[in-house]
Amino acid sequence: MALIRTWMQLRPIVAALGRHKVATVLIVLQVALTLAVASNALFIVATRFIHLSRPTGTDEAHIFIIRNEWKNGQNAAQIDTNIRTDLAALRQVPGVRDAFSSEAYPLEGGGGIPLGLKLKPDQKTRPKLSIAYAADEHAIDTLGISLAAGRNFRPEEITAIGPYDKMSPPGIIITRSAANKLFPDGSALGRTVYLPAGPATIIGILASLQGSYADSSVRSIDEDSVLIPARYLDPEGVVYLVRTDATAMKPVIAAALKALQERGAVRLIDPKEGVITLLQARERDYATDRSVALLMSILSGLLLMATAGGIVGLSSFWVSQRRKQIGIRRSLGATTGDILRYFHAENFLIVGGGIVLGVLLAFLANLGLMHVYELPRMPPYVLPLGALLLWLLGQVAVWGPARYAAKVPPVVAIRTE
């Protein structure tokens, strides 16, 4: 009996919608497209914000980077001597806690050494790809990262390598993310992995250290970092990572540059482009993610507003077209609440039809984005939340026209043709 009563209440609504097929179909399609586009767009926004808010694992607020370019004509031995001398001078600067040299740094936007890690020397499957940093015994303290297990490098383990040398260190330090992927059983410490040039023992495991790629398209490896015990002798240049004792880094940066400029004949440092703090690197390299997230949020908001405007416009049109029918219902005893419920129920059915179609379109759109842009699968709760938002939006949008319809005096409505 309850189902029969419900159908008797919905029957006139369905009949009325049948007389306005084109307008009803257009609103249904608009709701469907809104759900499909907005749900995927807002999901992308959420993934971007999660991506750009992740910590690097370092003491970001106290680290700055100096990009040092060598002047031409220096051989590997001279570069090695220059790096040693520079680091000794930087560590003596007041306010500097520690410093080391490398070829890249976290959130650089590129750089780093792509490194494949194998579990067997004759492994045929694709090796685990990671990003390697050249580091010495000062790197962990300079970055402000912590060892979850194992030990740091010893001074005698640090070697000098050039950009075309094969890396064959006896021991390496890897992040916990890389360790868990290589050895899911949790036994990475002390195990042997195989680099392109030979075996290496995992002597330490870092809690975390982000790679040099900030781009969200490479997030599958951006926490799988490796420290290689080496000074990187690139004839093009080197980066010095410096950690300070205080967040007021300007005087420390000025003093550090002055210490290096005392031997300016061997180097070039751009005073504007050659020095950057790690916080500035975060702002720079996540600018695209923030812009995309903001743009998609605005577009989603505009799309929701357009959908609400369409519902308001259609409902207002239908109210003006149904003044006679509304007046008849009012004269037969229909209350203000009855008229309100009628229009809200009608809107609920229209939006519901759009949601059914929109769920299918949103699912297909997510599959396409997963294939083209390597996005993760949309969580199951996203579409129900989107459906609820659209139902609520529809009810709010129809409230004004419904209130107007409910206030029409019966006599005036009956006299209107």
PDB file of N, CA and C in Angstrom, residues 166-250:
ATOM      1  N   LYS A 166      80.931   4.690 -13.815  1.00  0.00           N
ATOM      2  CA  LYS A 166      79.952   3.748 -13.282  1.00  0.00           C
ATOM      3  C   LYS A 166      80.062   3.716 -11.763  1.00  0.00           C
ATOM      4  N   MET A 167      78.913   3.786 -11.115  1.00  0.00           N
ATOM      5  CA  MET A 167      78.905   3.798  -9.659  1.00  0.00           C
ATOM      6  C   MET A 167      78.936   2.367  -9.120  1.00  0.00           C
ATOM      7  N   SER A 168      79.937   2.080  -8.316  1.00  0.00           N
ATOM      8  CA  SER A 168      80.044   0.752  -7.713  1.00  0.00           C
ATOM      9  C   SER A 168      80.438   0.875  -6.245  1.00  0.00           C
ATOM     10  N   PRO A 169      79.609   1.578  -5.448  1.00  0.00           N
ATOM     11  CA  PRO A 169      79.941   1.745  -4.033  1.00  0.00           C
ATOM     12  C   PRO A 169      79.710   0.440  -3.272  1.00  0.00           C
ATOM     13  N   PRO A 170      80.509   0.189  -2.243  1.00  0.00           N
ATOM     14  CA  PRO A 170      80.277  -1.033  -1.458  1.00  0.00           C
ATOM     15  C   PRO A 170      79.001  -0.965  -0.623  1.00  0.00           C
ATOM     16  N   GLY A 171      78.603   0.245  -0.238  1.00  0.00           N
ATOM     17  CA  GLY A 171      77.401   0.401   0.573  1.00  0.00           C
ATOM     18  C   GLY A 171      76.585   1.607   0.158  1.00  0.00           C
ATOM     19  N   ILE A 172      75.266   1.529   0.291  1.00  0.00           N
ATOM     20  CA  ILE A 172      74.370   2.637  -0.036  1.00  0.00           C
ATOM     21  C   ILE A 172      73.351   2.798   1.081  1.00  0.00           C
ATOM     22  N   ILE A 173      72.715   3.955   1.110  1.00  0.00           N
ATOM     23  CA  ILE A 173      71.620   4.231   2.045  1.00  0.00           C
ATOM     24  C   ILE A 173      70.381   4.514   1.218  1.00  0.00           C
ATOM     25  N   ILE A 174      69.275   3.859   1.534  1.00  0.00           N
ATOM     26  CA  ILE A 174      68.048   4.029   0.770  1.00  0.00           C
ATOM     27  C   ILE A 174      66.910   4.449   1.698  1.00  0.00           C
ATOM     28  N   THR A 175      65.850   4.962   1.109  1.00  0.00           N
ATOM     29  CA  THR A 175      64.691   5.360   1.906  1.00  0.00           C
ATOM     30  C   THR A 175      63.848   4.144   2.276  1.00  0.00           C
ATOM     31  N   ARG A 176      63.039   4.312   3.290  1.00  0.00           N
ATOM     32  CA  ARG A 176      62.166   3.220   3.717  1.00  0.00           C
ATOM     33  C   ARG A 176      61.172   2.849   2.621  1.00  0.00           C
ATOM     34  N   SER A 177      60.731   3.849   1.838  1.00  0.00           N
ATOM     35  CA  SER A 177      59.820   3.561   0.738  1.00  0.00           C
ATOM     36  C   SER A 177      60.460   2.608  -0.255  1.00  0.00           C
ATOM     37  N   ALA A 178      61.705   2.879  -0.653  1.00  0.00           N
ATOM     38  CA  ALA A 178      62.400   1.991  -1.584  1.00  0.00           C
ATOM     39  C   ALA A 178      62.675   0.632  -0.954  1.00  0.00           C
ATOM     40  N   ALA A 179      63.026   0.627   0.331  1.00  0.00           N
ATOM     41  CA  ALA A 179      63.322  -0.640   1.013  1.00  0.00           C
ATOM     42  C   ALA A 179      62.095  -1.543   1.049  1.00  0.00           C
ATOM     43  N   ASN A 180      60.930  -0.954   1.328  1.00  0.00           N
ATOM     44  CA  ASN A 180      59.710  -1.762   1.406  1.00  0.00           C
ATOM     45  C   ASN A 180      59.314  -2.329   0.048  1.00  0.00           C
ATOM     46  N   LYS A 181      59.611  -1.600  -1.027  1.00  0.00           N
ATOM     47  CA  LYS A 181      59.283  -2.108  -2.359  1.00  0.00           C
ATOM     48  C   LYS A 181      60.251  -3.207  -2.789  1.00  0.00           C
ATOM     49  N   LEU A 182      61.517  -3.066  -2.387  1.00  0.00           N
ATOM     50  CA  LEU A 182      62.501  -4.084  -2.744  1.00  0.00           C
ATOM     51  C   LEU A 182      62.350  -5.336  -1.885  1.00  0.00           C
ATOM     52  N   PHE A 183      62.126  -5.114  -0.588  1.00  0.00           N
ATOM     53  CA  PHE A 183      62.037  -6.234   0.360  1.00  0.00           C
ATOM     54  C   PHE A 183      60.770  -6.065   1.203  1.00  0.00           C
ATOM     55  N   PRO A 184      59.642  -6.497   0.696  1.00  0.00           N
ATOM     56  CA  PRO A 184      58.376  -6.324   1.427  1.00  0.00           C
ATOM     57  C   PRO A 184      58.354  -6.991   2.796  1.00  0.00           C
ATOM     58  N   ASP A 185      59.242  -7.951   3.029  1.00  0.00           N
ATOM     59  CA  ASP A 185      59.250  -8.618   4.331  1.00  0.00           C
ATOM     60  C   ASP A 185      59.934  -7.784   5.403  1.00  0.00           C
ATOM     61  N   GLY A 186      60.480  -6.612   5.040  1.00  0.00           N
ATOM     62  CA  GLY A 186      61.072  -5.712   6.016  1.00  0.00           C
ATOM     63  C   GLY A 186      62.499  -6.020   6.389  1.00  0.00           C
ATOM     64  N   SER A 187      63.196  -6.767   5.574  1.00  0.00           N
ATOM     65  CA  SER A 187      64.570  -7.179   5.918  1.00  0.00           C
ATOM     66  C   SER A 187      65.594  -6.545   4.990  1.00  0.00           C
ATOM     67  N   ALA A 188      65.430  -5.272   4.657  1.00  0.00           N
ATOM     68  CA  ALA A 188      66.313  -4.643   3.675  1.00  0.00           C
ATOM     69  C   ALA A 188      67.712  -4.378   4.224  1.00  0.00           C
ATOM     70  N   LEU A 189      67.824  -4.035   5.505  1.00  0.00           N
ATOM     71  CA  LEU A 189      69.121  -3.672   6.075  1.00  0.00           C
ATOM     72  C   LEU A 189      70.096  -4.851   5.984  1.00  0.00           C
ATOM     73  N   GLY A 190      71.261  -4.571   5.419  1.00  0.00           N
ATOM     74  CA  GLY A 190      72.287  -5.597   5.278  1.00  0.00           C
ATOM     75  C   GLY A 190      72.148  -6.450   4.035  1.00  0.00           C
ATOM     76  N   ARG A 191      71.059  -6.261   3.282  1.00  0.00           N
ATOM     77  CA  ARG A 191      70.864  -7.052   2.069  1.00  0.00           C
ATOM     78  C   ARG A 191      71.653  -6.438   0.913  1.00  0.00           C
ATOM     79  N   THR A 192      71.870  -7.238  -0.108  1.00  0.00           N
ATOM     80  CA  THR A 192      72.633  -6.813  -1.277  1.00  0.00           C
ATOM     81  C   THR A 192      71.706  -6.520  -2.437  1.00  0.00           C
ATOM     82  N   VAL A 193      71.931  -5.395  -3.076  1.00  0.00           N
ATOM     83  CA  VAL A 193      71.240  -5.065  -4.321  1.00  0.00           C
ATOM     84  C   VAL A 193      72.308  -4.869  -5.392  1.00  0.00           C
ATOM     85  N   TYR A 194      71.873  -4.926  -6.638  1.00  0.00           N
ATOM     86  CA  TYR A 194      72.835  -4.862  -7.734  1.00  0.00           C
ATOM     87  C   TYR A 194      72.591  -3.611  -8.563  1.00  0.00           C
ATOM     88  N   LEU A 195      73.615  -2.744  -8.574  1.00  0.00           N
ATOM     89  CA  LEU A 195      73.623  -1.559  -9.399  1.00  0.00           C
ATOM     90  C   LEU A 195      74.165  -1.928 -10.777  1.00  0.00           C
ATOM     91  N   PRO A 196      74.061  -1.033 -11.756  1.00  0.00           N
ATOM     92  CA  PRO A 196      74.588  -1.365 -13.086  1.00  0.00           C
ATOM     93  C   PRO A 196      76.052  -1.774 -13.074  1.00  0.00           C
ATOM     94  N   ALA A 197      76.852  -1.244 -12.110  1.00  0.00           N
ATOM     95  CA  ALA A 197      78.281  -1.550 -12.087  1.00  0.00           C
ATOM     96  C   ALA A 197      78.649  -2.656 -11.107  1.00  0.00           C
ATOM     97  N   GLY A 198      77.680  -3.175 -10.358  1.00  0.00           N
ATOM     98  CA  GLY A 198      78.018  -4.239  -9.423  1.00  0.00           C
ATOM     99  C   GLY A 198      77.175  -4.207  -8.168  1.00  0.00           C
ATOM    100  N   PRO A 199      77.490  -5.103  -7.208  1.00  0.00           N
ATOM    101  CA  PRO A 199      76.676  -5.209  -5.991  1.00  0.00           C
ATOM    102  C   PRO A 199      76.979  -4.096  -4.989  1.00  0.00           C
ATOM    103  N   ALA A 200      75.984  -3.811  -4.150  1.00  0.00           N
ATOM    104  CA  ALA A 200      76.136  -2.848  -3.065  1.00  0.00           C
ATOM    105  C   ALA A 200      75.284  -3.312  -1.893  1.00  0.00           C
ATOM    106  N   THR A 201      75.789  -3.119  -0.702  1.00  0.00           N
ATOM    107  CA  THR A 201      75.072  -3.511   0.511  1.00  0.00           C
ATOM    108  C   THR A 201      74.294  -2.325   1.065  1.00  0.00           C
ATOM    109  N   ILE A 202      73.084  -2.571   1.478  1.00  0.00           N
ATOM    110  CA  ILE A 202      72.267  -1.521   2.105  1.00  0.00           C
ATOM    111  C   ILE A 202      72.724  -1.376   3.551  1.00  0.00           C
ATOM    112  N   ILE A 203      73.421  -0.273   3.855  1.00  0.00           N
ATOM    113  CA  ILE A 203      73.974  -0.079   5.196  1.00  0.00           C
ATOM    114  C   ILE A 203      73.092   0.809   6.062  1.00  0.00           C
ATOM    115  N   GLY A 204      72.129   1.505   5.461  1.00  0.00           N
ATOM    116  CA  GLY A 204      71.251   2.378   6.224  1.00  0.00           C
ATOM    117  C   GLY A 204      69.920   2.577   5.526  1.00  0.00           C
ATOM    118  N   ILE A 205      68.907   2.864   6.324  1.00  0.00           N
ATOM    119  CA  ILE A 205      67.563   3.111   5.792  1.00  0.00           C
ATOM    120  C   ILE A 205      67.067   4.437   6.352  1.00  0.00           C
ATOM    121  N   LEU A 206      66.736   5.372   5.459  1.00  0.00           N
ATOM    122  CA  LEU A 206      66.238   6.682   5.850  1.00  0.00           C
ATOM    123  C   LEU A 206      64.734   6.627   6.089  1.00  0.00           C
ATOM    124  N   ALA A 207      64.267   7.428   7.045  1.00  0.00           N
ATOM    125  CA  ALA A 207      62.828   7.506   7.292  1.00  0.00           C
ATOM    126  C   ALA A 207      62.118   7.996   6.037  1.00  0.00           C
ATOM    127  N   SER A 208      62.627   9.051   5.420  1.00  0.00           N
ATOM    128  CA  SER A 208      62.065   9.548   4.149  1.00  0.00           C
ATOM    129  C   SER A 208      63.015  10.568   3.552  1.00  0.00           C
ATOM    130  N   LEU A 209      62.966  10.699   2.240  1.00  0.00           N
ATOM    131  CA  LEU A 209      63.719  11.715   1.510  1.00  0.00           C
ATOM    132  C   LEU A 209      63.116  11.810   0.118  1.00  0.00           C
ATOM    133  N   GLN A 210      62.561  12.958  -0.199  1.00  0.00           N
ATOM    134  CA  GLN A 210      61.912  13.122  -1.495  1.00  0.00           C
ATOM    135  C   GLN A 210      62.948  13.280  -2.595  1.00  0.00           C
ATOM    136  N   GLY A 211      62.584  12.826  -3.782  1.00  0.00           N
ATOM    137  CA  GLY A 211      63.474  12.932  -4.916  1.00  0.00           C
ATOM    138  C   GLY A 211      63.509  14.329  -5.491  1.00  0.00           C
ATOM    139  N   SER A 212      64.267  14.497  -6.566  1.00  0.00           N
ATOM    140  CA  SER A 212      64.445  15.818  -7.157  1.00  0.00           C
ATOM    141  C   SER A 212      63.312  16.194  -8.100  1.00  0.00           C
ATOM    142  N   TYR A 213      62.428  15.234  -8.421  1.00  0.00           N
ATOM    143  CA  TYR A 213      61.332  15.513  -9.345  1.00  0.00           C
ATOM    144  C   TYR A 213      60.084  15.909  -8.566  1.00  0.00           C
ATOM    145  N   ALA A 214      59.633  17.137  -8.766  1.00  0.00           N
ATOM    146  CA  ALA A 214      58.414  17.589  -8.105  1.00  0.00           C
ATOM    147  C   ALA A 214      57.173  17.251  -8.901  1.00  0.00           C
ATOM    148  N   ASP A 215      57.341  16.923 -10.176  1.00  0.00           N
ATOM    149  CA  ASP A 215      56.201  16.660 -11.059  1.00  0.00           C
ATOM    150  C   ASP A 215      55.392  15.484 -10.546  1.00  0.00           C
ATOM    151  N   SER A 216      54.065  15.687 -10.460  1.00  0.00           N
ATOM    152  CA  SER A 216      53.200  14.616  -9.962  1.00  0.00           C
ATOM    153  C   SER A 216      53.163  13.413 -10.881  1.00  0.00           C
ATOM    154  N   SER A 217      53.593  13.558 -12.140  1.00  0.00           N
ATOM    155  CA  SER A 217      53.560  12.427 -13.064  1.00  0.00           C
ATOM    156  C   SER A 217      54.616  11.378 -12.750  1.00  0.00           C
ATOM    157  N   VAL A 218      55.608  11.715 -11.893  1.00  0.00           N
ATOM    158  CA  VAL A 218      56.635  10.737 -11.533  1.00  0.00           C
ATOM    159  C   VAL A 218      56.567  10.407 -10.042  1.00  0.00           C
ATOM    160  N   ARG A 219      55.375  10.563  -9.447  1.00  0.00           N
ATOM    161  CA  ARG A 219      55.271  10.345  -8.018  1.00  0.00           C
ATOM    162  C   ARG A 219      55.500   8.901  -7.606  1.00  0.00           C
ATOM    163  N   SER A 220      55.487   7.958  -8.582  1.00  0.00           N
ATOM    164  CA  SER A 220      55.705   6.561  -8.238  1.00  0.00           C
ATOM    165  C   SER A 220      57.127   6.306  -7.754  1.00  0.00           C
ATOM    166  N   ILE A 221      58.084   7.222  -8.060  1.00  0.00           N
ATOM    167  CA  ILE A 221      59.460   7.018  -7.626  1.00  0.00           C
ATOM    168  C   ILE A 221      59.987   8.171  -6.786  1.00  0.00           C
ATOM    169  N   ASP A 222      59.191   9.213  -6.549  1.00  0.00           N
ATOM    170  CA  ASP A 222      59.766  10.405  -5.950  1.00  0.00           C
ATOM    171  C   ASP A 222      60.055  10.275  -4.463  1.00  0.00           C
ATOM    172  N   GLU A 223      59.745   9.146  -3.854  1.00  0.00           N
ATOM    173  CA  GLU A 223      60.151   8.897  -2.473  1.00  0.00           C
ATOM    174  C   GLU A 223      61.120   7.727  -2.372  1.00  0.00           C
ATOM    175  N   ASP A 224      61.524   7.197  -3.523  1.00  0.00           N
ATOM    176  CA  ASP A 224      62.456   6.067  -3.553  1.00  0.00           C
ATOM    177  C   ASP A 224      63.846   6.608  -3.855  1.00  0.00           C
ATOM    178  N   SER A 225      64.457   7.220  -2.844  1.00  0.00           N
ATOM    179  CA  SER A 225      65.743   7.880  -3.024  1.00  0.00           C
ATOM    180  C   SER A 225      66.874   7.018  -2.486  1.00  0.00           C
ATOM    181  N   VAL A 226      68.054   7.245  -3.060  1.00  0.00           N
ATOM    182  CA  VAL A 226      69.262   6.500  -2.673  1.00  0.00           C
ATOM    183  C   VAL A 226      70.398   7.490  -2.476  1.00  0.00           C
ATOM    184  N   LEU A 227      71.158   7.328  -1.392  1.00  0.00           N
ATOM    185  CA  LEU A 227      72.368   8.111  -1.177  1.00  0.00           C
ATOM    186  C   LEU A 227      73.567   7.268  -1.579  1.00  0.00           C
ATOM    187  N   ILE A 228      74.397   7.823  -2.444  1.00  0.00           N
ATOM    188  CA  ILE A 228      75.610   7.169  -2.915  1.00  0.00           C
ATOM    189  C   ILE A 228      76.808   7.861  -2.276  1.00  0.00           C
ATOM    190  N   PRO A 229      77.728   7.139  -1.659  1.00  0.00           N
ATOM    191  CA  PRO A 229      78.887   7.778  -1.010  1.00  0.00           C
ATOM    192  C   PRO A 229      79.881   8.298  -2.052  1.00  0.00           C
ATOM    193  N   ALA A 230      79.719   9.541  -2.481  1.00  0.00           N
ATOM    194  CA  ALA A 230      80.563  10.062  -3.552  1.00  0.00           C
ATOM    195  C   ALA A 230      80.534  11.580  -3.584  1.00  0.00           C
ATOM    196  N   ARG A 231      81.620  12.155  -4.072  1.00  0.00           N
ATOM    197  CA  ARG A 231      81.664  13.565  -4.495  1.00  0.00           C
ATOM    198  C   ARG A 231      81.535  13.557  -6.013  1.00  0.00           C
ATOM    199  N   TYR A 232      80.572  14.281  -6.515  1.00  0.00           N
ATOM    200  CA  TYR A 232      80.259  14.243  -7.941  1.00  0.00           C
ATOM    201  C   TYR A 232      81.073  15.318  -8.650  1.00  0.00           C
ATOM    202  N   LEU A 233      82.014  14.902  -9.489  1.00  0.00           N
ATOM    203  CA  LEU A 233      82.950  15.813 -10.136  1.00  0.00           C
ATOM    204  C   LEU A 233      82.476  16.158 -11.544  1.00  0.00           C
ATOM    205  N   ASP A 234      81.422  16.922 -11.617  1.00  0.00           N
ATOM    206  CA  ASP A 234      80.887  17.338 -12.908  1.00  0.00           C
ATOM    207  C   ASP A 234      81.623  18.601 -13.355  1.00  0.00           C
ATOM    208  N   PRO A 235      82.255  18.581 -14.541  1.00  0.00           N
ATOM    209  CA  PRO A 235      82.959  19.796 -14.991  1.00  0.00           C
ATOM    210  C   PRO A 235      82.036  20.987 -15.218  1.00  0.00           C
ATOM    211  N   GLU A 236      80.731  20.730 -15.347  1.00  0.00           N
ATOM    212  CA  GLU A 236      79.784  21.836 -15.519  1.00  0.00           C
ATOM    213  C   GLU A 236      79.544  22.571 -14.205  1.00  0.00           C
ATOM    214  N   GLY A 237      79.533  21.853 -13.095  1.00  0.00           N
ATOM    215  CA  GLY A 237      79.277  22.501 -11.826  1.00  0.00           C
ATOM    216  C   GLY A 237      78.789  21.548 -10.765  1.00  0.00           C
ATOM    217  N   VAL A 238      78.465  22.085  -9.602  1.00  0.00           N
ATOM    218  CA  VAL A 238      78.049  21.299  -8.453  1.00  0.00           C
ATOM    219  C   VAL A 238      77.071  22.142  -7.640  1.00  0.00           C
ATOM    220  N   VAL A 239      76.233  21.489  -6.847  1.00  0.00           N
ATOM    221  CA  VAL A 239      75.375  22.233  -5.926  1.00  0.00           C
ATOM    222  C   VAL A 239      75.842  21.976  -4.497  1.00  0.00           C
ATOM    223  N   TYR A 240      75.864  23.048  -3.712  1.00  0.00           N
ATOM    224  CA  TYR A 240      76.196  22.947  -2.298  1.00  0.00           C
ATOM    225  C   TYR A 240      74.908  23.097  -1.503  1.00  0.00           C
ATOM    226  N   LEU A 241      74.609  22.128  -0.692  1.00  0.00           N
ATOM    227  CA  LEU A 241      73.461  22.202   0.203  1.00  0.00           C
ATOM    228  C   LEU A 241      73.969  22.607   1.575  1.00  0.00           C
ATOM    229  N   VAL A 242      73.373  23.652   2.130  1.00  0.00           N
ATOM    230  CA  VAL A 242      73.841  24.222   3.385  1.00  0.00           C
ATOM    231  C   VAL A 242      72.673  24.300   4.362  1.00  0.00           C
ATOM    232  N   ARG A 243      72.911  23.836   5.584  1.00  0.00           N
ATOM    233  CA  ARG A 243      71.888  23.913   6.637  1.00  0.00           C
ATOM    234  C   ARG A 243      72.327  24.928   7.679  1.00  0.00           C
ATOM    235  N   THR A 244      71.403  25.806   8.048  1.00  0.00           N
ATOM    236  CA  THR A 244      71.699  26.855   9.013  1.00  0.00           C
ATOM    237  C   THR A 244      71.132  26.510  10.380  1.00  0.00           C
ATOM    238  N   ASP A 245      71.562  27.273  11.366  1.00  0.00           N
ATOM    239  CA  ASP A 245      71.053  27.074  12.728  1.00  0.00           C
ATOM    240  C   ASP A 245      69.770  27.847  12.975  1.00  0.00           C
ATOM    241  N   ALA A 246      69.481  28.867  12.160  1.00  0.00           N
ATOM    242  CA  ALA A 246      68.302  29.709  12.353  1.00  0.00           C
ATOM    243  C   ALA A 246      67.598  29.907  11.020  1.00  0.00           C
ATOM    244  N   THR A 247      66.327  30.295  11.108  1.00  0.00           N
ATOM    245  CA  THR A 247      65.534  30.489   9.890  1.00  0.00           C
ATOM    246  C   THR A 247      65.864  31.803   9.192  1.00  0.00           C
ATOM    247  N   ALA A 248      66.525  32.735   9.891  1.00  0.00           N
ATOM    248  CA  ALA A 248      66.944  33.993   9.259  1.00  0.00           C
ATOM    249  C   ALA A 248      68.202  33.707   8.444  1.00  0.00           C
ATOM    250  N   MET A 249      67.985  33.325   7.186  1.00  0.00           N
ATOM    251  CA  MET A 249      69.099  32.811   6.391  1.00  0.00           C
ATOM    252  C   MET A 249      69.806  33.871   5.553  1.00  0.00           C
ATOM    253  N   LYS A 250      69.235  35.046   5.375  1.00  0.00           N
ATOM    254  CA  LYS A 250      69.853  36.044   4.500  1.00  0.00           C
ATOM    255  C   LYS A 250      71.279  36.392   4.899  1.00  0.00           C
TER     256      LYS A 250
END
